[in-house]
XYZ file of N, CA and C in Angstrom:
768
model
N 0.827 -1.204 0.000
C 0.000 0.000 0.000
C 0.872 1.270 0.000
N 1.905 1.220 0.865
C 2.782 2.381 0.977
C 3.494 2.649 -0.340
N 3.936 1.561 -1.015
C 4.619 1.714 -2.302
C 3.691 2.329 -3.337
N 2.426 1.896 -3.307
C 1.458 2.445 -4.259
C 1.222 3.926 -3.994
N 1.191 4.288 -2.694
C 0.975 5.679 -2.311
C 2.130 6.563 -2.791
N 3.357 6.063 -2.576
C 4.532 6.819 -3.020
C 4.566 6.946 -4.534
N 4.138 5.876 -5.216
C 4.101 5.905 -6.666
C 3.123 6.961 -7.164
N 1.988 7.046 -6.517
C 0.975 8.048 -6.881
C 1.505 9.461 -6.684
N 2.231 9.664 -5.560
C 2.817 10.974 -5.278
C 3.817 11.361 -6.360
N 4.665 10.394 -6.743
C 5.673 10.649 -7.768
C 5.032 10.967 -9.118
N 3.988 10.228 -9.458
C 3.276 10.479 -10.711
C 2.622 11.858 -10.701
N 2.079 12.228 -9.539
C 1.431 13.535 -9.399
C 2.444 14.666 -9.579
N 3.592 14.513 -8.891
C 4.637 15.533 -9.010
C 5.184 15.606 -10.427
N 5.295 14.428 -11.049
C 5.770 14.392 -12.434
C 4.840 15.110 -13.375
N 3.526 14.961 -13.131
C 2.543 15.621 -13.995
C 2.612 17.132 -13.849
N 2.901 17.589 -12.602
C 3.036 19.030 -12.375
C 4.239 19.582 -13.126
N 5.356 18.867 -13.018
C 6.558 19.308 -13.712
C 6.359 19.321 -15.211
N 5.665 18.310 -15.697
C 5.438 18.207 -17.140
C 4.539 19.327 -17.642
N 3.478 19.604 -16.886
C 2.520 20.622 -17.319
C 3.097 22.017 -17.236
N 4.152 22.185 -16.357
C 4.742 23.513 -16.214
C 5.830 23.772 -17.253
N 6.109 22.802 -18.087
C 7.109 22.970 -19.128
C 6.640 24.035 -20.119
N 7.499 24.996 -20.379
C 7.105 26.115 -21.235
C 7.114 25.741 -22.717
N 6.197 26.339 -23.446
C 6.118 26.136 -24.891
C 7.152 27.030 -25.554
N 7.953 26.470 -26.456
C 8.983 27.254 -27.130
C 8.426 27.835 -28.430
N 8.446 29.163 -28.511
C 7.976 29.867 -29.703
C 9.151 30.608 -30.326
N 9.344 30.423 -31.610
C 10.402 31.088 -32.360
C 9.837 32.356 -32.992
N 10.557 33.464 -32.872
C 10.133 34.723 -33.515
C 11.228 35.183 -34.470
N 10.837 35.826 -35.538
C 11.822 36.271 -36.525
C 12.409 37.635 -36.189
N 11.657 38.485 -35.480
C 12.156 39.818 -35.132
C 11.845 40.143 -33.674
N 12.531 41.163 -33.162
C 12.290 41.581 -31.780
C 10.958 42.311 -31.643
N 10.351 42.738 -32.757
C 8.989 43.288 -32.730
C 8.040 42.232 -32.165
N 8.101 41.062 -32.763
C 7.238 39.954 -32.343
C 7.700 39.411 -30.999
N 9.015 39.265 -30.850
C 9.583 38.727 -29.605
C 9.120 39.516 -28.389
N 9.180 40.850 -28.472
C 8.883 41.688 -27.305
C 7.457 41.478 -26.811
N 6.523 41.313 -27.736
C 5.122 41.138 -27.354
C 4.871 39.728 -26.814
N 5.428 38.716 -27.477
C 5.232 37.335 -27.026
C 5.836 37.141 -25.636
N 6.977 37.786 -25.378
C 7.613 37.678 -24.059
C 6.709 38.239 -22.971
N 6.046 39.359 -23.280
C 5.176 39.999 -22.290
C 3.889 39.201 -22.089
N 3.230 38.840 -23.178
C 1.953 38.134 -23.071
C 2.133 36.693 -22.589
N 3.259 36.098 -22.948
C 3.482 34.692 -22.590
C 4.297 34.497 -21.329
N 4.546 35.571 -20.597
C 5.362 35.483 -19.382
C 4.798 34.432 -18.423
N 5.659 33.500 -18.028
C 5.240 32.441 -17.131
C 4.709 31.216 -17.845
N 4.585 31.314 -19.165
C 3.985 30.203 -19.912
C 4.788 29.832 -21.170
N 5.489 30.822 -21.724
C 6.139 30.631 -23.023
C 7.634 30.961 -22.955
N 8.424 30.170 -23.661
C 9.843 30.472 -23.850
C 9.990 31.020 -25.263
N 10.612 32.189 -25.385
C 10.735 32.845 -26.699
C 12.182 32.814 -27.162
N 12.384 32.407 -28.401
C 13.709 32.435 -29.017
C 13.616 33.286 -30.277
N 14.346 34.408 -30.293
C 14.314 35.300 -31.450
C 15.504 35.019 -32.370
N 15.282 35.112 -33.672
C 16.323 34.770 -34.643
C 17.155 35.973 -35.089
N 16.528 37.034 -35.533
C 17.275 38.189 -36.057
C 17.595 39.170 -34.924
N 18.875 39.468 -34.672
C 19.241 40.451 -33.650
C 18.597 41.803 -33.966
N 18.137 42.537 -32.958
C 17.431 43.794 -33.188
C 18.254 44.872 -33.895
N 19.579 44.749 -33.872
C 20.425 45.755 -34.519
C 20.571 45.531 -36.021
N 20.074 44.386 -36.503
C 20.197 44.051 -37.925
C 18.874 44.207 -38.652
N 18.948 44.420 -39.953
C 17.748 44.525 -40.780
C 17.197 43.124 -41.052
N 15.995 42.803 -40.584
C 15.427 41.459 -40.763
C 15.233 41.070 -42.223
N 15.047 42.069 -43.082
C 14.819 41.779 -44.489
C 16.076 41.338 -45.215
N 17.248 41.689 -44.666
C 18.520 41.360 -45.311
C 19.343 40.377 -44.486
N 18.702 39.719 -43.547
C 19.385 38.785 -42.654
C 19.756 37.501 -43.389
N 20.924 36.944 -43.019
C 21.366 35.669 -43.600
C 21.298 34.584 -42.528
N 20.499 33.576 -42.786
C 20.285 32.488 -41.839
C 21.540 31.643 -41.677
N 21.879 31.320 -40.436
C 23.058 30.505 -40.154
C 22.630 29.118 -39.665
N 23.578 28.188 -39.650
C 23.277 26.810 -39.236
C 22.765 26.753 -37.791
N 23.343 27.570 -36.919
C 22.906 27.574 -35.522
C 21.466 28.093 -35.406
N 21.080 28.994 -36.312
C 19.712 29.500 -36.317
C 18.744 28.400 -36.745
N 19.146 27.652 -37.755
C 18.322 26.543 -38.231
C 18.109 25.505 -37.126
N 19.175 25.221 -36.397
C 19.093 24.244 -35.309
C 18.140 24.720 -34.222
N 18.165 26.027 -33.930
C 17.299 26.595 -32.898
C 15.843 26.575 -33.336
N 15.627 26.865 -34.607
C 14.263 26.894 -35.151
C 13.594 25.524 -35.034
N 14.361 24.475 -35.248
C 13.805 23.114 -35.201
C 13.258 22.745 -33.828
N 13.711 23.443 -32.784
C 13.288 23.127 -31.418
C 11.944 23.762 -31.051
N 11.470 24.685 -31.881
C 10.254 25.414 -31.546
C 8.970 24.693 -31.924
N 7.892 25.064 -31.242
C 6.576 24.516 -31.586
C 6.029 25.228 -32.811
N 6.208 26.565 -32.852
C 5.786 27.369 -33.996
C 6.820 28.458 -34.235
N 6.803 29.031 -35.432
C 7.629 30.191 -35.728
C 6.704 31.307 -36.200
N 6.778 32.452 -35.556
C 5.946 33.606 -35.898
C 6.766 34.571 -36.741
N 6.215 35.000 -37.875
C 6.958 35.872 -38.778
C 6.038 36.927 -39.391
N 6.645 37.984 -39.975
C 5.883 39.084 -40.573
C 5.391 38.740 -41.987
N 6.310 38.235 -42.786
C 5.947 37.917 -44.164
C 6.923 38.488 -45.176
N 7.753 39.427 -44.747
C 8.714 40.028 -45.677
C 10.154 39.569 -45.403
N 10.318 38.564 -44.520
C 11.651 38.027 -44.255
C 12.045 37.081 -45.381
N 12.889 37.561 -46.273
C 13.265 36.762 -47.444
C 13.985 35.469 -47.077
N 14.694 35.488 -45.947
C 15.450 34.304 -45.547
C 14.540 33.142 -45.151
N 13.263 33.432 -44.911
C 12.319 32.362 -44.567
C 12.152 31.369 -45.715
N 12.461 31.824 -46.922
C 12.346 30.952 -48.094
C 13.327 29.782 -48.021
N 14.381 29.948 -47.222
C 15.394 28.890 -47.094
C 14.991 27.807 -46.102
N 13.882 28.021 -45.405
C 13.405 27.020 -44.446
C 12.554 25.980 -45.178
N 13.104 24.821 -45.381
C 12.391 23.769 -46.108
C 11.532 22.918 -45.178
N 11.903 22.913 -43.891
C 11.143 22.134 -42.912
C 11.275 22.807 -41.551
N 10.547 22.309 -40.583
C 10.607 22.903 -39.254
C 9.227 23.025 -38.639
N 9.102 23.860 -37.616
C 7.816 23.994 -36.914
C 6.764 24.694 -37.769
N 5.554 24.683 -37.288
C 4.455 25.348 -37.981
C 4.751 26.841 -38.119
N 4.448 27.397 -39.283
C 4.699 28.825 -39.526
C 3.390 29.604 -39.424
N 3.427 30.682 -38.657
C 2.236 31.521 -38.507
C 2.623 32.971 -38.807
N 1.989 33.534 -39.806
C 2.281 34.916 -40.194
C 1.492 35.901 -39.331
N 2.188 36.925 -38.849
C 1.559 37.976 -38.042
C 1.441 39.220 -38.914
N 0.260 39.454 -39.446
C 0.058 40.561 -40.384
C -0.519 41.780 -39.673
N 0.330 42.756 -39.424
C -0.083 44.025 -38.812
C 0.670 45.138 -39.527
N -0.044 45.979 -40.256
C 0.587 47.064 -41.003
C 1.020 48.191 -40.078
N 2.083 48.880 -40.485
C 2.538 50.034 -39.728
C 3.794 49.756 -38.922
N 4.361 50.818 -38.367
C 5.573 50.737 -37.562
C 5.221 50.316 -36.144
N 5.698 49.158 -35.729
C 5.347 48.602 -34.419
C 5.943 49.400 -33.260
N 6.853 50.335 -33.540
C 7.397 51.183 -32.481
C 6.399 52.261 -32.074
N 5.338 52.434 -32.850
C 4.267 53.369 -32.497
C 3.314 52.654 -31.548
N 3.048 53.209 -30.359
C 2.211 52.521 -29.363
C 0.871 52.021 -29.880
N 0.183 52.804 -30.702
C -1.121 52.381 -31.224
C -0.993 51.141 -32.108
N 0.071 51.101 -32.914
C 0.312 49.942 -33.780
C 0.746 48.756 -32.929
N 1.551 49.017 -31.908
C 2.009 47.966 -31.016
C 0.836 47.304 -30.298
N -0.159 48.111 -29.942
C -1.350 47.557 -29.286
C -2.129 46.658 -30.248
N -2.267 47.090 -31.494
C -2.942 46.269 -32.504
C -2.213 44.934 -32.672
N -0.884 45.008 -32.712
C -0.081 43.787 -32.846
C -0.263 42.890 -31.618
N -0.400 43.496 -30.456
C -0.582 42.734 -29.214
C -1.919 42.004 -29.207
N -2.946 42.678 -29.707
C -4.273 42.050 -29.796
C -4.232 40.862 -30.746
N -3.524 41.052 -31.857
C -3.369 39.974 -32.829
C -2.600 38.799 -32.201
N -1.546 39.147 -31.466
C -0.703 38.124 -30.861
C -1.454 37.356 -29.784
N -2.307 38.048 -29.037
C -3.103 37.389 -28.005
C -3.971 36.298 -28.621
N -4.637 36.632 -29.707
C -5.499 35.653 -30.384
C -4.694 34.463 -30.906
N -3.487 34.732 -31.395
C -2.641 33.651 -31.902
C -2.189 32.736 -30.762
N -1.808 33.329 -29.629
C -1.364 32.529 -28.484
C -2.494 31.663 -27.940
N -3.711 32.187 -27.973
C -4.871 31.414 -27.502
C -5.118 30.193 -28.383
N -4.782 30.315 -29.658
C -4.932 29.183 -30.574
C -3.777 28.193 -30.410
N -2.583 28.730 -30.213
C -1.401 27.881 -30.059
C -1.449 27.092 -28.754
N -1.897 27.761 -27.699
C -1.898 27.152 -26.365
C -3.173 27.561 -25.608
N -4.297 26.942 -25.910
C -5.574 27.299 -25.257
C -5.538 27.201 -23.738
N -4.723 26.293 -23.214
C -4.655 26.111 -21.770
C -4.021 27.306 -21.052
N -3.342 28.142 -21.811
C -2.705 29.313 -21.204
C -3.581 30.549 -21.231
N -4.873 30.372 -21.538
C -5.811 31.492 -21.714
C -5.770 32.498 -20.562
N -5.865 32.015 -19.342
C -5.920 32.908 -18.175
C -4.647 33.754 -18.064
N -3.506 33.130 -18.281
C -2.223 33.838 -18.201
C -2.106 34.865 -19.307
N -2.407 34.458 -20.539
C -2.282 35.355 -21.685
C -3.183 36.581 -21.540
N -4.419 36.358 -21.160
C -5.374 37.464 -21.053
C -5.007 38.402 -19.907
N -4.517 37.836 -18.802
C -4.103 38.683 -17.683
C -2.890 39.533 -18.076
N -1.917 38.918 -18.741
C -0.725 39.652 -19.170
C -1.067 40.729 -20.199
N -2.018 40.410 -21.074
C -2.431 41.390 -22.086
C -3.078 42.603 -21.429
N -3.921 42.355 -20.443
C -4.604 43.441 -19.739
C -3.593 44.386 -19.077
N -2.570 43.812 -18.477
C -1.523 44.613 -17.829
C -0.745 45.405 -18.871
N -0.396 44.743 -19.978
C 0.406 45.388 -21.023
C -0.368 46.518 -21.701
N -1.662 46.322 -21.892
C -2.484 47.355 -22.506
C -2.453 48.633 -21.669
N -2.532 48.478 -20.361
C -2.473 49.631 -19.456
C -1.101 50.295 -19.519
N -0.055 49.483 -19.644
C 1.303 50.024 -19.738
C 1.469 50.856 -21.014
N 0.859 50.411 -22.098
C 0.925 51.165 -23.353
C 0.140 52.476 -23.242
N -0.983 52.428 -22.562
C -1.768 53.650 -22.342
C -0.977 54.637 -21.490
N -0.303 54.135 -20.468
C 0.528 54.990 -19.620
C 1.700 55.573 -20.411
N 2.243 54.770 -21.327
C 3.357 55.227 -22.163
C 2.934 56.413 -23.021
N 1.754 56.322 -23.587
C 1.237 57.416 -24.406
C 1.037 58.675 -23.566
N 0.553 58.498 -22.349
C 0.355 59.632 -21.444
C 1.714 60.255 -21.079
N 2.686 59.382 -20.864
C 4.008 59.826 -20.445
C 4.698 60.694 -21.493
N 4.439 60.422 -22.759
C 5.137 61.179 -23.802
C 4.317 62.358 -24.341
N 3.193 62.668 -23.709
C 2.373 63.792 -24.151
C 3.120 65.120 -24.085
N 3.799 65.361 -22.957
C 4.526 66.620 -22.784
C 5.662 66.742 -23.793
N 6.320 65.619 -24.048
C 7.407 65.621 -25.034
C 6.847 65.963 -26.415
N 5.708 65.375 -26.748
C 5.093 65.618 -28.048
C 4.721 67.091 -28.217
N 4.299 67.715 -27.123
C 3.956 69.139 -27.184
C 5.195 69.986 -27.498
N 6.331 69.599 -26.907
C 7.566 70.365 -27.091
C 8.154 70.211 -28.486
N 7.923 69.065 -29.113
C 8.537 68.821 -30.426
C 7.538 68.903 -31.577
N 6.296 69.221 -31.263
C 5.258 69.283 -32.301
C 5.620 70.311 -33.374
N 5.568 69.862 -34.622
C 5.845 70.755 -35.742
C 7.315 70.938 -36.052
N 8.187 70.343 -35.251
C 9.619 70.471 -35.489
C 9.979 69.837 -36.830
N 10.689 70.581 -37.648
C 11.033 70.100 -38.990
C 12.268 69.207 -38.926
N 12.149 68.023 -39.496
C 13.255 67.061 -39.503
C 13.373 66.385 -40.864
N 14.547 65.829 -41.095
C 14.782 64.961 -42.247
C 15.070 63.588 -41.662
N 14.476 62.560 -42.244
C 14.598 61.246 -41.601
C 14.715 60.094 -42.589
N 15.260 59.013 -42.083
C 15.246 57.747 -42.822
C 13.785 57.386 -43.069
N 13.522 56.798 -44.199
C 12.152 56.412 -44.527
C 11.594 55.433 -43.492
N 12.480 54.692 -42.810
C 12.052 53.719 -41.797
C 11.624 54.399 -40.502
N 12.030 55.663 -40.309
C 11.683 56.399 -39.094
C 10.595 57.441 -39.325
N 10.199 57.622 -40.559
C 9.247 58.669 -40.928
C 7.927 58.581 -40.151
N 7.307 57.416 -40.135
C 6.001 57.261 -39.486
C 6.085 57.474 -37.974
N 7.161 56.976 -37.369
C 7.343 57.133 -35.923
C 7.458 58.603 -35.551
N 8.264 59.344 -36.305
C 8.470 60.765 -36.024
C 7.204 61.577 -36.306
N 6.474 61.181 -37.335
C 5.204 61.859 -37.648
C 4.197 61.625 -36.525
N 4.177 60.414 -35.966
C 3.275 60.119 -34.850
C 3.613 60.992 -33.647
N 4.897 61.297 -33.454
C 5.319 62.155 -32.354
C 4.944 63.622 -32.595
N 4.516 63.931 -33.823
C 4.098 65.297 -34.130
C 5.115 66.103 -34.911
N 6.235 65.479 -35.266
C 7.265 66.181 -36.032
C 6.851 66.338 -37.497
N 7.431 67.331 -38.135
C 7.168 67.587 -39.552
C 8.350 67.048 -40.357
N 8.166 65.876 -40.956
C 9.236 65.260 -41.750
C 9.206 65.889 -43.139
N 10.064 66.880 -43.359
C 10.032 67.641 -44.611
C 10.627 66.859 -45.775
N 11.484 65.871 -45.453
C 12.074 65.033 -46.503
C 12.598 63.751 -45.857
N 12.678 62.694 -46.653
C 13.219 61.444 -46.125
C 14.130 60.780 -47.148
N 14.978 59.907 -46.666
C 15.920 59.211 -47.535
C 15.821 57.718 -47.290
N 16.176 56.945 -48.309
C 16.117 55.493 -48.208
C 17.337 54.984 -47.455
N 17.263 53.720 -47.018
C 18.373 53.135 -46.279
C 19.604 52.942 -47.168
N 19.357 52.706 -48.446
C 20.470 52.500 -49.371
C 21.030 53.855 -49.796
N 22.146 53.833 -50.482
C 22.764 55.075 -50.926
C 21.859 55.800 -51.922
N 21.800 57.117 -51.812
C 20.968 57.906 -52.714
C 21.859 58.613 -53.733
N 21.259 59.029 -54.836
C 22.025 59.679 -55.898
C 22.450 61.081 -55.470
N 23.426 61.635 -56.181
C 23.908 62.989 -55.883
C 22.790 64.007 -56.084
N 21.960 63.763 -57.093
C 20.837 64.673 -57.366
C 19.857 64.667 -56.189
N 19.529 63.473 -55.718
C 18.614 63.351 -54.578
C 19.210 63.991 -53.327
N 20.515 63.778 -53.125
C 21.202 64.362 -51.981
C 21.129 65.885 -52.025
N 21.383 66.437 -53.188
C 21.358 67.898 -53.360
C 19.969 68.454 -53.060
N 18.946 67.781 -53.569
C 17.572 68.241 -53.356
C 17.189 68.203 -51.879
N 17.602 67.132 -51.193
C 17.282 66.990 -49.771
C 18.008 68.056 -48.950
N 19.284 68.285 -49.271
C 20.076 69.287 -48.550
C 19.480 70.676 -48.762
N 19.133 71.006 -49.990
C 18.534 72.314 -50.285
C 17.221 72.498 -49.539
N 16.419 71.436 -49.494
C 15.149 71.495 -48.768
C 15.406 71.688 -47.272
N 16.412 70.994 -46.767
C 16.747 71.106 -45.357
C 17.179 72.505 -44.974
N 17.982 73.133 -45.816
C 18.422 74.499 -45.551
C 17.252 75.474 -45.647
N 16.437 75.275 -46.652
C 15.286 76.162 -46.878
C 14.298 76.097 -45.719
N 14.111 74.888 -45.180
C 13.154 74.683 -44.089
C 13.781 74.865 -42.706
N 15.089 75.185 -42.687
C 15.816 75.394 -41.436
C 15.743 74.160 -40.522
N 16.003 73.000 -41.120
C 15.973 71.736 -40.388
C 17.146 71.658 -39.412
N 16.858 71.276 -38.160
C 17.879 71.204 -37.123
C 18.235 69.766 -36.728
N 17.497 68.807 -37.278
C 17.715 67.418 -36.864
C 17.552 66.454 -38.029
N 18.510 65.540 -38.150
C 18.441 64.465 -39.146
C 18.428 63.149 -38.374
N 17.450 62.287 -38.683
C 17.268 61.037 -37.945
C 17.511 59.831 -38.853
N 18.441 58.991 -38.456
C 18.759 57.790 -39.228
C 18.187 56.563 -38.515
N 18.275 55.413 -39.194
C 17.705 54.174 -38.678
C 18.808 53.180 -38.336
N 18.817 52.676 -37.111
C 19.869 51.787 -36.631
C 20.029 50.544 -37.499
N 18.920 49.946 -37.919
C 18.982 48.664 -38.618
C 19.581 48.780 -40.030
N 19.546 49.988 -40.598
C 20.168 50.190 -41.910
C 20.797 51.578 -41.958
N 21.616 51.869 -40.958
C 22.243 53.189 -40.874
C 23.048 53.455 -42.141
N 22.856 54.643 -42.720
C 23.489 54.953 -44.002
C 24.462 56.124 -43.885
N 25.371 56.183 -44.822
C 26.305 57.302 -44.900
C 25.544 58.562 -45.292
N 24.490 58.378 -46.056
C 23.706 59.511 -46.562
C 23.160 60.383 -45.446
N 22.603 59.763 -44.413
C 22.017 60.526 -43.321
C 23.023 61.435 -42.646
N 24.201 60.902 -42.369
C 25.249 61.684 -41.711
C 25.727 62.831 -42.604
N 25.844 62.557 -43.899
C 26.291 63.591 -44.845
C 25.278 64.727 -44.940
N 24.005 64.369 -44.972
C 22.955 65.380 -45.040
C 23.027 66.298 -43.826
N 23.200 65.701 -42.649
C 23.290 66.480 -41.408
C 24.488 67.428 -41.450
N 25.619 66.937 -41.931
C 26.820 67.765 -42.013
C 26.627 68.924 -42.989
N 25.991 68.646 -44.112
C 25.794 69.666 -45.142
C 24.903 70.816 -44.672
N 23.884 70.504 -43.887
C 22.946 71.560 -43.468
C 23.226 72.051 -42.042
N 24.254 71.473 -41.405
C 24.616 71.903 -40.063
C 23.607 71.491 -39.005
N 22.999 70.326 -39.199
C 21.992 69.836 -38.247
C 22.582 68.745 -37.358
N 21.930 68.475 -36.244
C 22.334 67.382 -35.375
C 21.890 66.063 -36.008
N 22.649 65.023 -35.707
C 22.402 63.706 -36.308
C 22.226 62.671 -35.203
N 21.111 61.941 -35.241
C 20.885 60.875 -34.268
C 20.426 59.606 -34.986
N 20.591 58.482 -34.310
C 20.183 57.189 -34.864
C 19.197 56.545 -33.892
N 18.001 56.223 -34.381
C 16.976 55.581 -33.562
C 16.787 54.135 -34.001
N 16.325 53.327 -33.092
C 16.069 51.919 -33.432
C 14.638 51.746 -33.918
N 14.477 50.896 -34.908
C 13.161 50.615 -35.462
C 12.600 49.295 -34.931
N 13.411 48.621 -34.083
C 13.004 47.365 -33.454
C 13.425 47.398 -31.985
N 12.646 46.788 -31.104
C 12.984 46.790 -29.676
C 14.335 46.140 -29.396
N 15.172 46.839 -28.651
C 16.457 46.267 -28.240
C 16.233 45.265 -27.122
N 16.917 44.121 -27.205
C 16.822 43.064 -26.190
C 15.385 42.583 -25.980
N 14.549 42.771 -26.986
C 13.168 42.316 -26.874
C 12.349 43.118 -25.882
N 12.752 44.363 -25.625
C 12.051 45.219 -24.663
C 11.492 46.444 -25.379
N 10.196 46.434 -25.646
C 9.601 47.507 -26.440
C 9.549 48.848 -25.714
N 8.932 48.886 -24.544
C 8.725 50.155 -23.847
C 10.056 50.832 -23.534
N 11.034 50.071 -23.071
C 12.354 50.618 -22.773
C 12.998 51.201 -24.034
N 12.840 50.520 -25.164
C 13.432 50.988 -26.423
C 12.720 52.237 -26.929
N 11.414 52.292 -26.754
C 10.644 53.477 -27.136
C 11.132 54.694 -26.346
N 11.283 54.530 -25.043
C 11.720 55.631 -24.183
C 13.156 56.052 -24.499
N 13.984 55.092 -24.901
C 15.358 55.402 -25.285
C 15.374 56.260 -26.553
N 14.510 55.938 -27.505
C 14.380 56.758 -28.714
C 13.968 58.182 -28.351
N 13.005 58.282 -27.465
C 12.491 59.577 -27.033
C 13.593 60.390 -26.349
N 14.368 59.717 -25.528
C 15.459 60.376 -24.810
C 16.495 60.944 -25.785
N 16.832 60.187 -26.804
C 17.807 60.646 -27.810
C 17.319 61.893 -28.523
N 16.024 61.926 -28.832
C 15.457 63.097 -29.510
C 15.536 64.329 -28.602
N 15.145 64.153 -27.344
C 15.162 65.280 -26.407
C 16.576 65.805 -26.185
N 17.537 64.896 -26.032
C 18.920 65.314 -25.800
C 19.477 66.061 -27.004
N 19.092 65.650 -28.205
C 19.582 66.299 -29.416
C 19.028 67.704 -29.572
N 17.867 67.960 -29.010
C 17.208 69.258 -29.172
C 17.497 70.248 -28.052
N 18.271 69.837 -27.037
C 18.602 70.744 -25.943
C 19.599 71.807 -26.384
């Protein structure tokens, strides 16, 4: 009888350990990673493939990345990662379609709502955890918007020249993006036109993009005598709110 009792205890403890095993989800970018980490906290293990400092569209898949991908239950991706074409096998692929720059809080919330629904399908048993985490995160995003209201008032209408990847983010902050440049090198004619526009509009700030920082942005700033900063278009270390505030801090410091 005692042996049977001990066996039952061991089986019970084993079932607890087994059920507490986290589901491994693979993400292609830190945009997706940051949200899954927050919503899946306590339930999901997240492994991100493309480092946040690199451009996900131009990333080259390595053997160690392939090995990591094979360990996941699913892989969540945007749809424009060209390197995904090299994946011939692996976990289930789920596309997360949300238009817009995810560094904008309103877009980030839309992506979070989408991600919540996906997590509920991937792991229905985690419903209570996912919904509770989403509720907390939604409030944090609302607080973030409130927190940057005063900053937006101070920079509203400020004329800037920016990387095309930063245009929407800066416009959401209330800045006037008078001209933008692509991540790749631009022609001398385009450079001249942008510089002339910058001088004419008395632009004081040029904003480049970390994931595809270009020589063009720095040259434009030098030509018109403006300050030059580089912002991230993806959350660093999979931390969205911290990365958003870091971007905001760089803008404020440049304008002092």
